[in-house]
CSV table of C-alpha atoms and ligand atoms in Angstrom, one decimal:
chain,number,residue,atom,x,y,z
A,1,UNK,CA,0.0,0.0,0.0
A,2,UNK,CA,1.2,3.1,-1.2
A,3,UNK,CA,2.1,5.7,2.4
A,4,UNK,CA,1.9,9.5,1.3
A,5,UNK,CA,2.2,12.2,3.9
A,6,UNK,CA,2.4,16.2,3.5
A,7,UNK,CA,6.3,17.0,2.6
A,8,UNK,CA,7.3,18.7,6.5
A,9,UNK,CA,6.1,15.2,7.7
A,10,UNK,CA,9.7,13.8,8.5
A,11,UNK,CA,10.9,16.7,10.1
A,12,UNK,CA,8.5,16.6,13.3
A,13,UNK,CA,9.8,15.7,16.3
A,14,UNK,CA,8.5,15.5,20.0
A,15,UNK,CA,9.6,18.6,22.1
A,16,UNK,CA,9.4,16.5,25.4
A,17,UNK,CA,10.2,17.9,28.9
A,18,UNK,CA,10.3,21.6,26.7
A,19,UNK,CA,6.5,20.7,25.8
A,20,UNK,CA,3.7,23.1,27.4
A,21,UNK,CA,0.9,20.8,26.5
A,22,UNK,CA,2.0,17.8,27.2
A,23,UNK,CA,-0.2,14.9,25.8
A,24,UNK,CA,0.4,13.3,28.6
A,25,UNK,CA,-1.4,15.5,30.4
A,26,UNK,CA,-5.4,15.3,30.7
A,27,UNK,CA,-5.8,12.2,28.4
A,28,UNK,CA,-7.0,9.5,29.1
A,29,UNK,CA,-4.1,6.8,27.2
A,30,UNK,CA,-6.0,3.5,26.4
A,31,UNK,CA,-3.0,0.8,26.1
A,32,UNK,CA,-3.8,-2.1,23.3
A,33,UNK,CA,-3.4,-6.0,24.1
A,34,UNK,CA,0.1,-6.6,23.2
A,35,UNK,CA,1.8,-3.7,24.8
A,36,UNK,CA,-0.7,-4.9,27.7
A,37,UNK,CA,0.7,-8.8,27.7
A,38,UNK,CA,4.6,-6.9,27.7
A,39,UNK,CA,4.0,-4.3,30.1
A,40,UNK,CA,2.8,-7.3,32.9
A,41,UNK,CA,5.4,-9.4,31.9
A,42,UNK,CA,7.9,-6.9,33.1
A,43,UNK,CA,9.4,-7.9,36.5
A,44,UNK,CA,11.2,-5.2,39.3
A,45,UNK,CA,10.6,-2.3,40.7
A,46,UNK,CA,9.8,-0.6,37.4
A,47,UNK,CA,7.5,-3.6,36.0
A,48,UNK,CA,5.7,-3.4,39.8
A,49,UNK,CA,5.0,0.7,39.6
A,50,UNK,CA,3.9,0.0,35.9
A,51,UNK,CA,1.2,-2.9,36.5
A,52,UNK,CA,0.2,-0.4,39.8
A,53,UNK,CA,-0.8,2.3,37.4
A,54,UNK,CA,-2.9,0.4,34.6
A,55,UNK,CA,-6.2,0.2,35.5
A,56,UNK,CA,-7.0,-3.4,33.4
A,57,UNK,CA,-10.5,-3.6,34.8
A,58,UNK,CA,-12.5,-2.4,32.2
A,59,UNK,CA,-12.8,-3.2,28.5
A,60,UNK,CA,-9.6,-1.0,27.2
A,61,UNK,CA,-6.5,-1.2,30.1
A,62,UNK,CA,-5.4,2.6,30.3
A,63,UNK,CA,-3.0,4.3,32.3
A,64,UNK,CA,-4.9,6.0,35.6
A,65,UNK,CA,-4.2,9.4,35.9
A,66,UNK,CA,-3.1,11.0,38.5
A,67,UNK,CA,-5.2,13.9,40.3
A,68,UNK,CA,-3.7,16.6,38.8
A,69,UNK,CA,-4.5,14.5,35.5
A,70,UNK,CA,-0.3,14.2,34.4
A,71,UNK,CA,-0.1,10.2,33.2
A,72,UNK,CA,1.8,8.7,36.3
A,73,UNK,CA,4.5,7.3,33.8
A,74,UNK,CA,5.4,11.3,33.3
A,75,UNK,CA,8.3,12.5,35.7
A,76,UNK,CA,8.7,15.6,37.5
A,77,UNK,CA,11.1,16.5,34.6
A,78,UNK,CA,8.6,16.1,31.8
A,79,UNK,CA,9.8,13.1,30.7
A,80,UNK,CA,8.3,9.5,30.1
A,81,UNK,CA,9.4,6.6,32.6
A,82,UNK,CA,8.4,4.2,30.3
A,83,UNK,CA,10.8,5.4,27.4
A,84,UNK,CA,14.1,5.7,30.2
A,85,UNK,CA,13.6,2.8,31.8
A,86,UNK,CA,12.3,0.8,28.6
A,87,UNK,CA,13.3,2.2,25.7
A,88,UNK,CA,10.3,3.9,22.9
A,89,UNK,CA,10.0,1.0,21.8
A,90,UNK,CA,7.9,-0.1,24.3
A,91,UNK,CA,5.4,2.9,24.1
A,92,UNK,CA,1.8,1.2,23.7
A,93,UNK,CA,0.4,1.9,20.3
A,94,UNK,CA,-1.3,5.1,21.2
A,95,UNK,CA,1.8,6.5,22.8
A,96,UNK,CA,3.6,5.7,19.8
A,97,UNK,CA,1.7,7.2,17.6
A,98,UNK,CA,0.9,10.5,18.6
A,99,UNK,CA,0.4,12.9,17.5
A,100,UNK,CA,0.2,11.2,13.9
A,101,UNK,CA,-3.2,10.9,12.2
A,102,UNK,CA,-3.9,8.7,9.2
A,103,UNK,CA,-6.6,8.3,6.6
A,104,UNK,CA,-6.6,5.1,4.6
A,105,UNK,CA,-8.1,4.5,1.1
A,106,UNK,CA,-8.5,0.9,-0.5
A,107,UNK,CA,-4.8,1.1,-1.4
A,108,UNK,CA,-3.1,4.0,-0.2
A,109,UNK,CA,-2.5,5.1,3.4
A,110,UNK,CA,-1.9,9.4,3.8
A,111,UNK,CA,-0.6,10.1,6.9
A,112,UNK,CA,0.3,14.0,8.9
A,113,UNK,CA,1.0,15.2,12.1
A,114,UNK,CA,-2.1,17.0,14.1
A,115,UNK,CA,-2.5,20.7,15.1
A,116,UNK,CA,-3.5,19.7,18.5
A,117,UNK,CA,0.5,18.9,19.3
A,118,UNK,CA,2.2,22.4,19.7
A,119,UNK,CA,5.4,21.2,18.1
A,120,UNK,CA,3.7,19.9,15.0
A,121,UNK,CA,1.7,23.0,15.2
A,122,UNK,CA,4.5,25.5,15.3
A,123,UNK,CA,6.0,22.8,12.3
A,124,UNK,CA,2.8,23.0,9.8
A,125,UNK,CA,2.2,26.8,10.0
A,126,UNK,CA,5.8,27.8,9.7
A,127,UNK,CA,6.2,26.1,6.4
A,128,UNK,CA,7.4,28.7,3.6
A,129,UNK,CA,6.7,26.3,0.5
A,130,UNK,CA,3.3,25.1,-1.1
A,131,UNK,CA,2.7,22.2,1.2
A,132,UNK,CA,3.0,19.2,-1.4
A,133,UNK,CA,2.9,15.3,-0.5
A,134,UNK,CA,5.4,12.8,-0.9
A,135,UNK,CA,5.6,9.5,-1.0
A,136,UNK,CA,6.9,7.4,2.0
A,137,UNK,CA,6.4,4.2,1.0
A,138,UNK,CA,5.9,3.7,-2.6
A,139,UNK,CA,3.7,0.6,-4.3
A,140,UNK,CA,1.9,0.1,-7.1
A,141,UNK,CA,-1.7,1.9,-6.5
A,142,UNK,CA,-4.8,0.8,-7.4
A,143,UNK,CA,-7.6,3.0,-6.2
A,144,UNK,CA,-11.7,3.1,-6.5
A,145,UNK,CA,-13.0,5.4,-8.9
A,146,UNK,CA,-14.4,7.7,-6.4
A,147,UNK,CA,-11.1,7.6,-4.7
A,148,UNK,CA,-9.2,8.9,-8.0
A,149,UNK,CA,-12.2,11.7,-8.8
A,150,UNK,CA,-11.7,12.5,-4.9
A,151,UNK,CA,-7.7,12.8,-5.4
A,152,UNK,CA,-8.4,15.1,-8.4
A,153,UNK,CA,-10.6,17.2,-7.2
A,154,UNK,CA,-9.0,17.8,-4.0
A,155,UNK,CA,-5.8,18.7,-5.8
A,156,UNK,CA,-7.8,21.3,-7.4
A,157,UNK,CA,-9.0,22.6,-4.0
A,158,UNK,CA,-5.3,23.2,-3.3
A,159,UNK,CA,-4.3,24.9,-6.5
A,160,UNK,CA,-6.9,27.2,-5.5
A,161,UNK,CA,-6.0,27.3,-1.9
A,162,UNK,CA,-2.2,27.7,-2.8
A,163,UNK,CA,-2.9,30.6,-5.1
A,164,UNK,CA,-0.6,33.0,-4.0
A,165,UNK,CA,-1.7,35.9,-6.2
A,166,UNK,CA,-4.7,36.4,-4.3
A,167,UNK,CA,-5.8,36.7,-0.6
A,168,UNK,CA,-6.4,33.6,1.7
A,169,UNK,CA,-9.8,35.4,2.3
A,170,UNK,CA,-10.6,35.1,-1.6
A,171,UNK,CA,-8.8,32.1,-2.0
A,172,UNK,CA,-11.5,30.4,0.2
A,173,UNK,CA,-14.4,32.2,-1.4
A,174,UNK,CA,-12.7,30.6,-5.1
A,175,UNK,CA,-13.0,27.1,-3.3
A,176,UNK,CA,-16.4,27.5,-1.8
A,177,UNK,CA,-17.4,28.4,-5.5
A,178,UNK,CA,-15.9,25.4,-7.2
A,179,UNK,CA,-17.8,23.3,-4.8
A,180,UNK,CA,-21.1,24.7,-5.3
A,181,UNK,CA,-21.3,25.6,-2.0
A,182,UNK,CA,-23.5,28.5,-1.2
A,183,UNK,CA,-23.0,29.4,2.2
A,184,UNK,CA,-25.8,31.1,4.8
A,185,UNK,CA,-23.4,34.1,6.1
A,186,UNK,CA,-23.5,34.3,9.8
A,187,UNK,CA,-21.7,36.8,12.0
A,188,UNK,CA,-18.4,36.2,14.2
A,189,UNK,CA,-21.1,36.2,17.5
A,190,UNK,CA,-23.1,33.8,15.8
A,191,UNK,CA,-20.7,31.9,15.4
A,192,UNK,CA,-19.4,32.1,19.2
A,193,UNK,CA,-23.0,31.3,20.2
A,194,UNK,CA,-22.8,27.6,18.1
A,195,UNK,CA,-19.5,27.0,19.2
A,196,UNK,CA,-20.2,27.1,22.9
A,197,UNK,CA,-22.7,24.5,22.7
A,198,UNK,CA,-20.4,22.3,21.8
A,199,UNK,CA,-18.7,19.7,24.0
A,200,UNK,CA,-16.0,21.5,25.8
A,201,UNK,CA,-12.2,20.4,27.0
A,202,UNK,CA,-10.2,23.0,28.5
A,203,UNK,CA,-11.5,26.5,29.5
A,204,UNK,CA,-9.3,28.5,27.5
A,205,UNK,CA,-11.5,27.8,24.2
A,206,UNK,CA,-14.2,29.9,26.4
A,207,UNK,CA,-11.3,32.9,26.8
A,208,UNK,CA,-11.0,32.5,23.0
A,209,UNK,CA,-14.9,32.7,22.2
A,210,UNK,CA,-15.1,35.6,25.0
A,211,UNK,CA,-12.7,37.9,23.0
A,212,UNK,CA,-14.3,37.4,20.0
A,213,UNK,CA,-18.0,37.5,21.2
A,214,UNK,CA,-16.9,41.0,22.5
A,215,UNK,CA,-14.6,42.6,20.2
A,216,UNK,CA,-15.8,45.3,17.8
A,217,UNK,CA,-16.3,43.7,14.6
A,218,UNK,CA,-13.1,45.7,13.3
A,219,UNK,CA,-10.6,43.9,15.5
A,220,UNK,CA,-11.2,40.6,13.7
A,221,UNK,CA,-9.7,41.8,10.6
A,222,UNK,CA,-6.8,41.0,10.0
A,223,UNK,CA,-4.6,43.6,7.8
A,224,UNK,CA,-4.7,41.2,4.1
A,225,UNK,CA,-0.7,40.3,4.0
A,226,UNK,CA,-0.2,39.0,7.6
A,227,UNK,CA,-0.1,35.7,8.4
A,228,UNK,CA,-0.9,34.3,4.4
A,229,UNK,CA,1.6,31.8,4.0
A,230,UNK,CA,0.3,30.4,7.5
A,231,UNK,CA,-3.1,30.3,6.6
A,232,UNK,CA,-2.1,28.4,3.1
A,233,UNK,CA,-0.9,26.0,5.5
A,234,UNK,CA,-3.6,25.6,7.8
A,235,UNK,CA,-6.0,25.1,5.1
A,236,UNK,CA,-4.2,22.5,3.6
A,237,UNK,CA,-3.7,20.8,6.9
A,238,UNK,CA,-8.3,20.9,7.5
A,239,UNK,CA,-8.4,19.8,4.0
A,240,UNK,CA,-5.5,17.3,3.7
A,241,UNK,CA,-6.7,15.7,7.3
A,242,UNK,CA,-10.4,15.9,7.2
A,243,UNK,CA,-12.2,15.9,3.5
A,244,UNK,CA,-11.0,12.4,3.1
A,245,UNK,CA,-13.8,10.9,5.2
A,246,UNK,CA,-16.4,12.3,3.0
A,247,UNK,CA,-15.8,8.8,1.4
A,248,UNK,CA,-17.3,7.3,4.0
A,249,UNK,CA,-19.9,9.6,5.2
A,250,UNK,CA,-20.4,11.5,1.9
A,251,UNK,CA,-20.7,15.3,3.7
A,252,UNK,CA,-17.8,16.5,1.1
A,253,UNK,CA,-19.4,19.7,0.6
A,254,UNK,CA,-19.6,20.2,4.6
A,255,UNK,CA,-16.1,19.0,5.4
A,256,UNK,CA,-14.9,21.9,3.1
A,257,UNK,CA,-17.2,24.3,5.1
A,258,UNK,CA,-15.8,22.8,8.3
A,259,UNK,CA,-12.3,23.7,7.1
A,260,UNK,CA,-13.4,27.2,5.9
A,261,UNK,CA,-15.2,27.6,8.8
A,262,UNK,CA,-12.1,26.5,11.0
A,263,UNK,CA,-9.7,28.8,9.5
A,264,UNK,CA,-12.1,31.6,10.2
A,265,UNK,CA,-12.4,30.9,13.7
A,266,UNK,CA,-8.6,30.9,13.9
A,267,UNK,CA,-8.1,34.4,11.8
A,268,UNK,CA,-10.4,35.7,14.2
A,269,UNK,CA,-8.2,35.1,17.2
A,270,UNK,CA,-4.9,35.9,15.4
A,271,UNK,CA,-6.6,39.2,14.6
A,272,UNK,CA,-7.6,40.5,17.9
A,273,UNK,CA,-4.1,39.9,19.0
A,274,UNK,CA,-2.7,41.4,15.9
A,275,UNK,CA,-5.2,44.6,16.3
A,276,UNK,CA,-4.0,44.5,20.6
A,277,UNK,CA,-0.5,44.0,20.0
A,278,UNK,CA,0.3,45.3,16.7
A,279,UNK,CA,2.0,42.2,15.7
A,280,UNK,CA,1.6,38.4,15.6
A,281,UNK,CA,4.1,35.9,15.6
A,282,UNK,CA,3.9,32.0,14.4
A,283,UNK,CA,4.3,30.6,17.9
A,284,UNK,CA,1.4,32.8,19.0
A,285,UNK,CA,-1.0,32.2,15.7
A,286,UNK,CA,0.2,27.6,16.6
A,287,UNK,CA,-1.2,28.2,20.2
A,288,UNK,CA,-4.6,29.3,19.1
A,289,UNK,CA,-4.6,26.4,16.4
A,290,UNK,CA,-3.3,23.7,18.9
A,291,UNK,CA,-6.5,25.3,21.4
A,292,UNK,CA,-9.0,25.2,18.6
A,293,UNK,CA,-7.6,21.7,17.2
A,294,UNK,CA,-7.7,20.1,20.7
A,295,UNK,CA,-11.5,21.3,21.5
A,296,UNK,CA,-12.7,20.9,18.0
A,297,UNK,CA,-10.9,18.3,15.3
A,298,UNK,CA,-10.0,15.8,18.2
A,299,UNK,CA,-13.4,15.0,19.5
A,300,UNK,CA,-16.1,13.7,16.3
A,301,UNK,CA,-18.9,14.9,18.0
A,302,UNK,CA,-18.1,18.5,17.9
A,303,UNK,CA,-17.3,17.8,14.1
A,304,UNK,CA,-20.8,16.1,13.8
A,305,UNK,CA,-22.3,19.1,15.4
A,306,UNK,CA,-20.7,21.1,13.0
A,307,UNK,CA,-21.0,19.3,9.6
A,308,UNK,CA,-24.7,19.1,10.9
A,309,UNK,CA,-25.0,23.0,11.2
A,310,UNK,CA,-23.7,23.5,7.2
A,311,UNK,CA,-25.9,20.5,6.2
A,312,UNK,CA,-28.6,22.9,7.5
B,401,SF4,S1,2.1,17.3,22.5
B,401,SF4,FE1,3.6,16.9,20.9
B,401,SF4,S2,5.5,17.9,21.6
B,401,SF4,FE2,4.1,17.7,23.4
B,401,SF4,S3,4.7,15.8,24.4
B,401,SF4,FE3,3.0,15.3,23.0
B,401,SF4,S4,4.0,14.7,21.0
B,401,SF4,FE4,5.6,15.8,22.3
């Protein structure tokens, strides 16, 4: 099977003890049956504090956070027990993985990074280049129809998207119009008001819909030249990691309003501070993604809620 992922994909790598967000913080980690089997086959001190922190009761083993909701594998020093007294090899899949999503077709595999990591944040959005994928493993391919038609017309979404003549503002109207998609304007407040009635993770994303809600409608524009190459990115990171499952669940034309719609909420943010501070950098404009990435594209129901709304 034929592995593609976006061309910054080999240069991420896990800040560790220097990470603010840990993921190891305020998740619960599920740990799958073979890492399981290995982890309670481990004898000592270390393989005694291990077993003492898995809860195994339920269907999926997990680690048990602690009360102040760090995983009790992470040390005072930000760094994982597991990996210094095992080796990252024996991180359970989960572990492993993140913060790598995939999407798999009947013969090809596309895999990226996700926003909700602040390293592979800072990574996707300070990208220079039109974002282009590469292959990683390469195979013969041999795709479905709809796959092919899928691959061709998002690769025309991205020649629009990456259209650096024009704003990221009109670049987005170009690709709403290619779709068909005629969209029922709402106002940022509007806006605010939907999102808070969605399932919520961390308080900050209410600080963020609070300073939108009640800015002036001119302090969430953002001057047109700030922040473009960014905003390519981030586009082609909703588009790249999301509009694939509209194989499955056929809501194409929403999952390109969801990305639309994402960006927006983002710009808005990146503006206020802009129009506060008179300036915005990338590390600031990857901490409002990694918030809005964490609340929004890691949990499906708040992307249900949302498709739902622009199936309206
Ligand atoms: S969120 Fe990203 S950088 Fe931070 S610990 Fe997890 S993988 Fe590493």
């Amino acid at each position: 099977m034929k592995l593609v992922a976006p061309d910054y994909y080999e240069q991420f790598k896990c800040i560790a003890d220097k990470c603010r967000h840990s993921c190891c913080i305020g998740w619960e980690i599920d740990i799958d049956a073979d890492t399981l089997d290995y982890y309670n086959s481990i004898g000592g001190e270390f393989g005694e504090r291990l077993k003492a922190n898995i809860a195994a009761d339920g269907e999926t083993a997990h680690f048990c956070l602690k009360e102040d909701e760090r995983c009790p594998l992470l040390n005072e020093k930000g760094l994982c027990d597991i990996i210094i007294n095992l080796g990252t090899e024996a991180l359970c899949q989960i572990c492993d993985d993140h913060p790598r999503y995939r999407n798999f077709y009947s013969d090809r595999e596309e895999i990226g990074v996700g926003m909700s990591c602040e390293a592979a944040a800072v990574l996707i959005l300070s990208q220079q280049k039109k974002t282009q994928l590469v292959t990683l493993f390469d195979a013969d391919e041999v795709l479905w129809d709809e796959e092919s038609e899928f691959l061709k017309i998002r690769q025309k979404l991205w020649d629009l998207l990456q259209n650096r003549k024009k704003t990221v503002d009109s670049r987005t109207e170009d690709v709403l119009a290619y779709c068909g998609i005629t969209e029922r304007k709402k106002t940022p407040q509007q806006w605010v008001q939907i999102y808070r009635r969605l399932e919520r993770l961390d308080n900050v994303w209410d600080t963020v819909l609070d300073s939108i809600e009640n800015a002036e409608n001119a302090l969430l524009e953002l001057k047109e030249d700030v922040l473009q190459t960014a905003f390519e990115q981030l586009l082609h990171y909703f588009t790249y990691r999301h509009l694939a499952d509209s194989l499955d669940d056929g809501r194409f034309a929403a999952r390109v309003q969801f990305a639309v719609q994402s960006y927006r909420m983002i710009k808005w943010a990146a503006a206020l501070h802009f129009n506060r501070y008179g300036s915005i950098d990338i590390e600031t404009l990857a901490e409002i993604a990694r918030i809005y990435s964490a609340e929004i594209e890691y949990s499906t129901d708040n992307i249900d809620a949302l498709l739902d709304i622009f199936e309206e």
